Coordinates of C-alpha atoms and ligand atoms in Angstrom, one line a residue:
M8 CA 10.1 -6.4 19.9
R9 CA 6.4 -6.2 20.5
T10 CA 4.8 -10.0 20.3
D11 CA 1.6 -8.3 18.1
V12 CA 4.3 -6.3 15.8
V13 CA 4.6 -8.3 12.4
V14 CA 6.6 -5.9 11.1
S15 CA 9.3 -3.5 12.4
T16 CA 12.0 -1.2 10.6
R17 CA 14.4 1.4 12.2
G18 CA 16.3 3.7 10.7
L19 CA 15.7 2.0 7.7
S20 CA 17.0 3.3 4.3
K21 CA 17.8 2.6 0.8
R22 CA 20.2 4.2 -1.9
Y23 CA 20.5 3.5 -5.6
G24 CA 23.6 5.0 -6.1
K25 CA 23.4 9.0 -5.2
L26 CA 19.5 8.3 -5.0
L27 CA 18.1 8.2 -1.4
A28 CA 14.8 6.0 -2.5
L29 CA 14.0 5.2 1.4
D30 CA 14.8 7.8 4.3
D31 CA 15.1 6.9 7.8
C32 CA 12.0 5.0 7.9
D33 CA 10.8 3.7 11.3
L34 CA 7.7 1.6 10.9
D35 CA 5.7 -1.5 13.4
L36 CA 3.1 -3.3 11.4
P37 CA 0.3 -4.8 13.6
S38 CA -0.7 -8.3 13.1
G39 CA -3.8 -9.5 11.5
R40 CA -4.3 -6.4 10.0
V41 CA -4.8 -5.5 6.4
V42 CA -2.5 -2.6 5.3
A43 CA -2.6 -0.4 2.7
L44 CA 0.8 1.4 1.6
V45 CA 0.2 4.1 -0.5
G46 CA 2.1 7.2 -2.4
P47 CA 3.2 8.5 -5.7
N48 CA 4.7 6.9 -8.6
G49 CA 8.6 7.0 -7.3
A50 CA 7.5 7.2 -3.6
G51 CA 9.7 4.0 -2.6
K52 CA 6.8 1.4 -2.1
T53 CA 8.3 -1.4 -4.2
T54 CA 11.6 -0.2 -2.2
L55 CA 10.5 -1.1 1.1
L56 CA 8.1 -4.4 0.4
R57 CA 11.4 -5.9 -1.2
L58 CA 13.2 -5.1 1.9
I59 CA 10.4 -6.7 4.0
A60 CA 10.4 -9.6 1.5
G61 CA 14.3 -10.0 2.4
L62 CA 14.9 -9.7 -1.5
L63 CA 16.7 -6.3 -1.1
H64 CA 19.5 -5.6 1.3
P65 CA 19.0 -2.2 3.5
T66 CA 21.8 0.2 2.9
T67 CA 21.1 1.4 6.4
G68 CA 19.0 0.5 9.4
S69 CA 17.1 -2.8 10.0
V70 CA 13.6 -5.0 8.7
S71 CA 12.7 -7.3 11.3
V72 CA 9.7 -9.5 10.0
L73 CA 8.5 -12.1 12.7
G74 CA 10.9 -11.1 14.9
Q75 CA 14.0 -12.2 12.4
D76 CA 15.9 -10.2 10.5
A77 CA 14.9 -9.8 7.0
A78 CA 17.9 -9.3 5.3
T79 CA 20.1 -12.1 7.5
D80 CA 17.8 -14.3 7.9
T81 CA 16.0 -14.3 4.5
V82 CA 15.4 -18.1 4.2
A83 CA 13.6 -18.4 7.6
A84 CA 11.5 -15.5 7.0
L85 CA 11.0 -16.0 3.0
S86 CA 9.4 -19.1 4.0
R87 CA 6.8 -17.4 6.5
I88 CA 6.2 -14.7 3.8
G89 CA 3.8 -14.7 0.7
F90 CA 5.7 -12.1 -1.6
V91 CA 3.4 -11.3 -5.2
A92 CA 5.6 -9.0 -7.2
Q93 CA 4.4 -6.5 -9.3
E94 CA 2.6 -7.8 -12.7
H95 CA 1.8 -11.0 -10.9
P96 CA 5.0 -12.7 -12.1
L97 CA 4.2 -16.6 -12.9
Y98 CA 6.5 -18.8 -15.1
K99 CA 4.4 -18.2 -18.0
R100 CA 5.2 -21.4 -19.9
F101 CA 3.4 -23.9 -17.1
R102 CA 0.3 -25.1 -16.9
V103 CA -1.4 -24.3 -13.5
G104 CA -1.4 -27.7 -12.3
E105 CA 2.5 -27.6 -12.7
L106 CA 3.1 -24.4 -11.1
L107 CA 1.2 -25.7 -7.8
R108 CA 3.3 -28.6 -8.4
L109 CA 6.3 -26.5 -7.8
G110 CA 4.7 -24.4 -5.2
R111 CA 4.8 -27.9 -3.1
E112 CA 7.9 -28.9 -3.9
L113 CA 9.6 -25.8 -3.0
N114 CA 7.3 -25.0 0.0
P115 CA 7.3 -26.9 3.3
G116 CA 4.3 -25.4 4.8
W117 CA 2.4 -25.9 1.2
D118 CA -1.1 -26.6 1.7
Q119 CA -1.9 -28.6 -2.0
A120 CA -5.9 -29.0 -1.0
Y121 CA -6.4 -25.1 -0.4
A122 CA -4.6 -24.3 -3.7
E123 CA -6.6 -26.8 -5.6
R124 CA -9.6 -25.6 -4.2
R125 CA -9.6 -21.9 -4.7
L126 CA -8.5 -22.8 -8.1
A127 CA -11.9 -25.0 -8.6
D128 CA -13.7 -22.1 -6.9
L129 CA -12.4 -19.9 -9.7
G130 CA -12.6 -22.4 -12.3
I131 CA -9.4 -22.0 -13.7
A132 CA -8.7 -25.5 -14.6
P133 CA -5.0 -27.1 -13.9
H134 CA -4.5 -27.6 -18.0
R135 CA -4.3 -24.0 -19.2
R136 CA -1.0 -22.9 -19.5
A137 CA -0.3 -19.4 -17.7
A138 CA 0.5 -17.2 -20.6
Q139 CA -3.0 -17.8 -21.9
L140 CA -5.1 -16.8 -18.9
S141 CA -6.4 -13.1 -18.2
G142 CA -4.6 -10.4 -16.3
G143 CA -7.5 -11.1 -13.7
Q144 CA -7.1 -15.0 -13.8
Q145 CA -3.3 -14.5 -13.5
A146 CA -3.3 -12.2 -10.5
Q147 CA -5.8 -15.0 -8.9
V148 CA -3.2 -17.5 -9.7
A149 CA -0.4 -15.8 -8.0
L150 CA -3.0 -14.7 -5.3
A151 CA -4.1 -18.5 -4.7
L152 CA 0.1 -19.8 -4.8
A153 CA 1.1 -17.3 -2.4
L154 CA -1.8 -17.9 0.3
A155 CA -1.0 -21.9 -0.3
K156 CA 2.3 -21.3 1.3
R157 CA 0.0 -20.6 4.7
P158 CA 2.4 -17.6 5.0
R159 CA 1.8 -15.1 8.3
L160 CA 3.0 -12.1 6.1
L161 CA 1.4 -11.8 2.6
V162 CA 2.9 -8.8 0.5
L163 CA 1.2 -7.9 -2.6
D164 CA 3.0 -5.3 -4.7
E165 CA 0.6 -3.3 -6.6
P166 CA -2.0 -6.1 -6.9
L167 CA -4.8 -4.2 -8.3
A168 CA -2.5 -2.3 -11.2
S169 CA -3.4 -4.2 -13.9
L170 CA -7.0 -5.0 -13.1
D171 CA -10.6 -3.9 -14.6
P172 CA -13.0 -3.1 -12.0
L173 CA -14.7 -6.2 -11.7
A174 CA -11.5 -8.2 -11.8
R175 CA -10.5 -6.0 -9.2
R176 CA -13.5 -6.6 -7.0
E177 CA -12.9 -10.1 -6.9
F178 CA -9.7 -10.1 -6.4
L179 CA -10.5 -8.0 -3.1
R180 CA -13.3 -10.2 -2.8
S181 CA -10.5 -13.6 -2.6
L182 CA -8.1 -11.3 -0.9
M183 CA -10.5 -10.8 2.2
T184 CA -12.2 -14.9 1.7
A185 CA -8.4 -15.7 2.9
V186 CA -7.7 -13.2 5.5
A187 CA -11.5 -13.9 7.2
D188 CA -10.4 -17.8 7.2
D189 CA -6.5 -17.2 8.7
T190 CA -4.8 -15.1 10.9
I191 CA -2.6 -13.4 8.7
T192 CA -1.5 -10.2 8.1
V193 CA -1.8 -8.5 4.5
L194 CA 0.6 -5.6 3.0
F195 CA -0.3 -4.4 -0.3
S196 CA 0.6 -1.3 -2.1
S197 CA -1.9 0.4 -4.1
H198 CA -2.7 3.4 -6.6
V199 CA -6.5 2.7 -6.5
V200 CA -7.3 4.7 -3.1
T201 CA -11.1 4.6 -3.6
E202 CA -11.1 1.0 -3.2
L203 CA -9.2 0.6 0.2
E204 CA -11.4 1.8 3.1
R205 CA -13.8 -1.1 2.2
V206 CA -10.8 -3.8 2.4
C207 CA -7.9 -2.1 4.7
D208 CA -7.9 -1.4 8.2
H209 CA -4.5 0.1 8.7
L210 CA -2.8 2.7 6.2
I211 CA 1.0 3.4 5.3
L212 CA 1.3 6.6 3.1
I213 CA 4.8 7.3 1.5
D214 CA 6.3 9.9 -0.1
E215 CA 9.7 10.9 -1.4
G216 CA 11.1 7.8 0.5
R217 CA 9.2 9.0 4.1
I218 CA 6.5 7.7 5.8
R219 CA 4.2 10.6 6.4
L220 CA 1.4 8.8 7.7
A221 CA 1.2 5.0 9.5
D222 CA -1.8 4.3 11.8
D223 CA -5.2 2.1 11.9
L224 CA -7.5 3.9 9.4
D225 CA -10.0 4.4 12.7
S226 CA -7.6 6.6 14.0
L227 CA -6.7 8.5 11.1
L228 CA -10.2 9.1 10.3
A229 CA -11.1 10.4 13.7
G230 CA -7.8 12.5 13.6
H231 CA -9.1 14.4 10.5
R232 CA -11.6 16.6 9.6
L233 CA -13.3 18.6 6.5
L234 CA -14.0 22.0 7.6
V235 CA -16.8 23.9 5.3
G236 CA -16.9 27.3 5.8
P237 CA -17.8 31.3 4.2
R238 CA -15.5 31.9 1.4
N239 CA -15.5 35.2 2.3
G240 CA -13.3 37.0 4.7
H241 CA -9.6 34.2 4.5
T242 CA -7.5 34.3 1.8
V243 CA -5.8 30.7 1.1
E244 CA -2.5 32.1 2.6
T245 CA -4.2 32.8 6.1
L246 CA -5.9 29.7 6.5
R247 CA -3.0 27.6 4.7
A248 CA -1.2 28.8 7.4
A249 CA -3.3 28.0 10.5
E250 CA -1.7 25.1 12.6
G251 CA -3.2 21.7 11.6
V252 CA -4.3 22.6 8.1
L253 CA -3.6 20.1 5.5
T254 CA -5.2 21.5 2.2
V255 CA -7.4 24.4 1.3
V256 CA -10.0 24.5 -1.8
H257 CA -11.8 27.6 -2.4
G258 CA -15.5 26.6 -4.3
E259 CA -17.6 29.3 -5.4
R260 CA -19.2 30.1 -1.9
H261 CA -17.7 27.8 0.4
V262 CA -14.1 27.0 1.3
N263 CA -13.0 23.5 2.0
V264 CA -10.1 22.6 4.4
V265 CA -8.7 19.3 5.5
A266 CA -7.1 19.8 8.9
R267 CA -6.7 18.0 12.1
T268 CA -9.1 17.3 14.5
G269 CA -9.4 19.9 16.8
Q270 CA -7.4 22.6 14.7
G271 CA -7.9 24.8 11.4
P272 CA -10.8 27.3 11.6
T273 CA -13.4 27.2 14.1
A274 CA -15.0 30.5 13.3
P275 CA -19.0 30.8 13.4
G276 CA -20.5 29.4 10.4
W277 CA -17.8 26.6 9.8
Q278 CA -19.6 23.6 10.3
A279 CA -17.0 20.1 10.5
H280 CA -17.3 16.9 8.9
A281 CA -16.3 13.3 8.7
L282 CA -13.3 12.7 5.5
S283 CA -13.0 9.7 3.6
L284 CA -10.0 7.9 3.1
E285 CA -9.8 8.8 -0.4
D286 CA -10.1 13.0 0.5
L287 CA -7.4 12.2 3.5
V288 CA -5.0 10.7 1.1
H289 CA -4.8 13.4 -1.6
A290 CA -5.2 15.8 1.3
Y291 CA -2.0 14.3 2.6
L292 CA 0.0 14.1 -1.4
E293 CA -1.3 17.6 -2.2
N294 CA 0.2 19.0 1.2
S295 CA 3.8 17.6 0.6
Q296 CA 4.0 18.7 -3.5
R297 CA 3.2 22.1 -2.3
A298 CA 5.6 21.7 0.1
R299 CA 8.1 20.3 -2.4
T300 CA 7.2 23.1 -4.9
Q301 CA 7.6 25.9 -2.5
A302 CA 10.9 24.2 -1.5
R303 CA 12.4 24.3 -4.9
P304 CA 14.6 27.5 -5.4
F305 CA 13.7 29.9 -8.3
Q306 CA 15.3 29.4 -11.3
E307 CA 16.4 31.8 -14.0
G308 CA 14.2 31.9 -16.8
S309 CA 11.7 29.8 -15.2
P310 CA 7.6 30.7 -15.0
R311 CA 6.8 32.4 -11.9
Ligands
LIG420 P1 5.5 3.3 -8.3 O1 4.3 3.9 -8.0 O2 6.0 3.8 -9.5 O3 5.6 1.9 -8.7 P2 7.1 3.2 -5.9 O4 6.8 3.9 -4.7 O5 7.3 1.7 -5.8 O6 6.8 3.8 -7.2 P3 10.0 2.9 -6.3 O7 10.4 1.4 -7.6 O8 10.3 2.0 -5.0 O9 9.1 3.4 -6.0 O10 11.3 3.8 -6.3 C1 11.7 4.8 -5.8 C2 12.5 5.5 -6.3 O11 14.4 4.4 -6.4 C3 12.3 5.8 -7.3 O12 13.0 7.1 -7.8 C4 13.1 4.8 -8.7 O13 13.2 5.3 -9.7 C5 14.6 4.6 -8.0 N1 14.9 2.8 -7.8 C6 13.8 1.9 -8.0 N2 14.6 0.9 -8.1 C7 16.0 1.1 -8.7 C8 17.0 0.3 -9.0 N3 17.1 -0.7 -9.4 N4 17.9 1.3 -9.5 C9 18.0 2.6 -9.5 N5 17.1 3.4 -8.8 C10 15.7 2.8 -8.4

């Protein structure tokens, strides 16, 4: 394994009974990055994050975290991972100060001064009970507790889901400050694609348990283009069939095509533009949704 790789999976699959939630995933996560994991509902994001955090065992394949097998060296791996599950689960009846004490007792590398400073900066007093904090404050406490472990890898499962736009910004700002202060790798899943471009520098896109994209943002954005051309003379089908084309959208006068750089329509009248991360993610998701629909066999009585 390369030393700059924090997480490495090989042939990683996870079954729940008959359902294949994760299918033969190979992944190498470079260190020091802020990595966004995106994909539709049920794509396998939580499953992948829990496998990385050593909270689930693979059905087949392997997960290595910081050079250790996440499934067998769980204790060693967990001590260097900060994990915040969906919905920021805190022991709700505890006061914030008690949560800090628990963190100190359970984690050898605990940084009490850091935890106290973070919470003081956020204006969250130690006597407050977790249950009485707002959703955004609970998210901030969960993040402070995870960071006070001084982890090398921080894994967050949909940390933005229950936050309003302001709380979301504040949470991301806290995360960015923490990352700037330290050399940690952050891996977080999210459905909020609009915010990601400002905060992440590496993207994993997962769909139906398979990894469709995994690369640094700069390479992904350089590797794709939005091509805008005249509407007449092209059918959606012929454009879609061209090599490297992901999506085709017909506007009133123009056709928008998302394609890999250097591929797609190049005739006179077509112009190439840079893509946003949001457009890129949507193009891949639309593409796999269409492939799924086309692959579905026609059933008697179903609408054509
Ligand atoms: P979401 O964005 O909706 O949170 P996700 O991408 O995190 O979804 P997972 O929670 O990993 O997806 O689920 C992947 C698939 O595995 C889904 O089809 C889900 O129904 C199934 N699944 C997840 N956990 C279990 C479980 N404990 N038992 C059975 N099936 C499960």
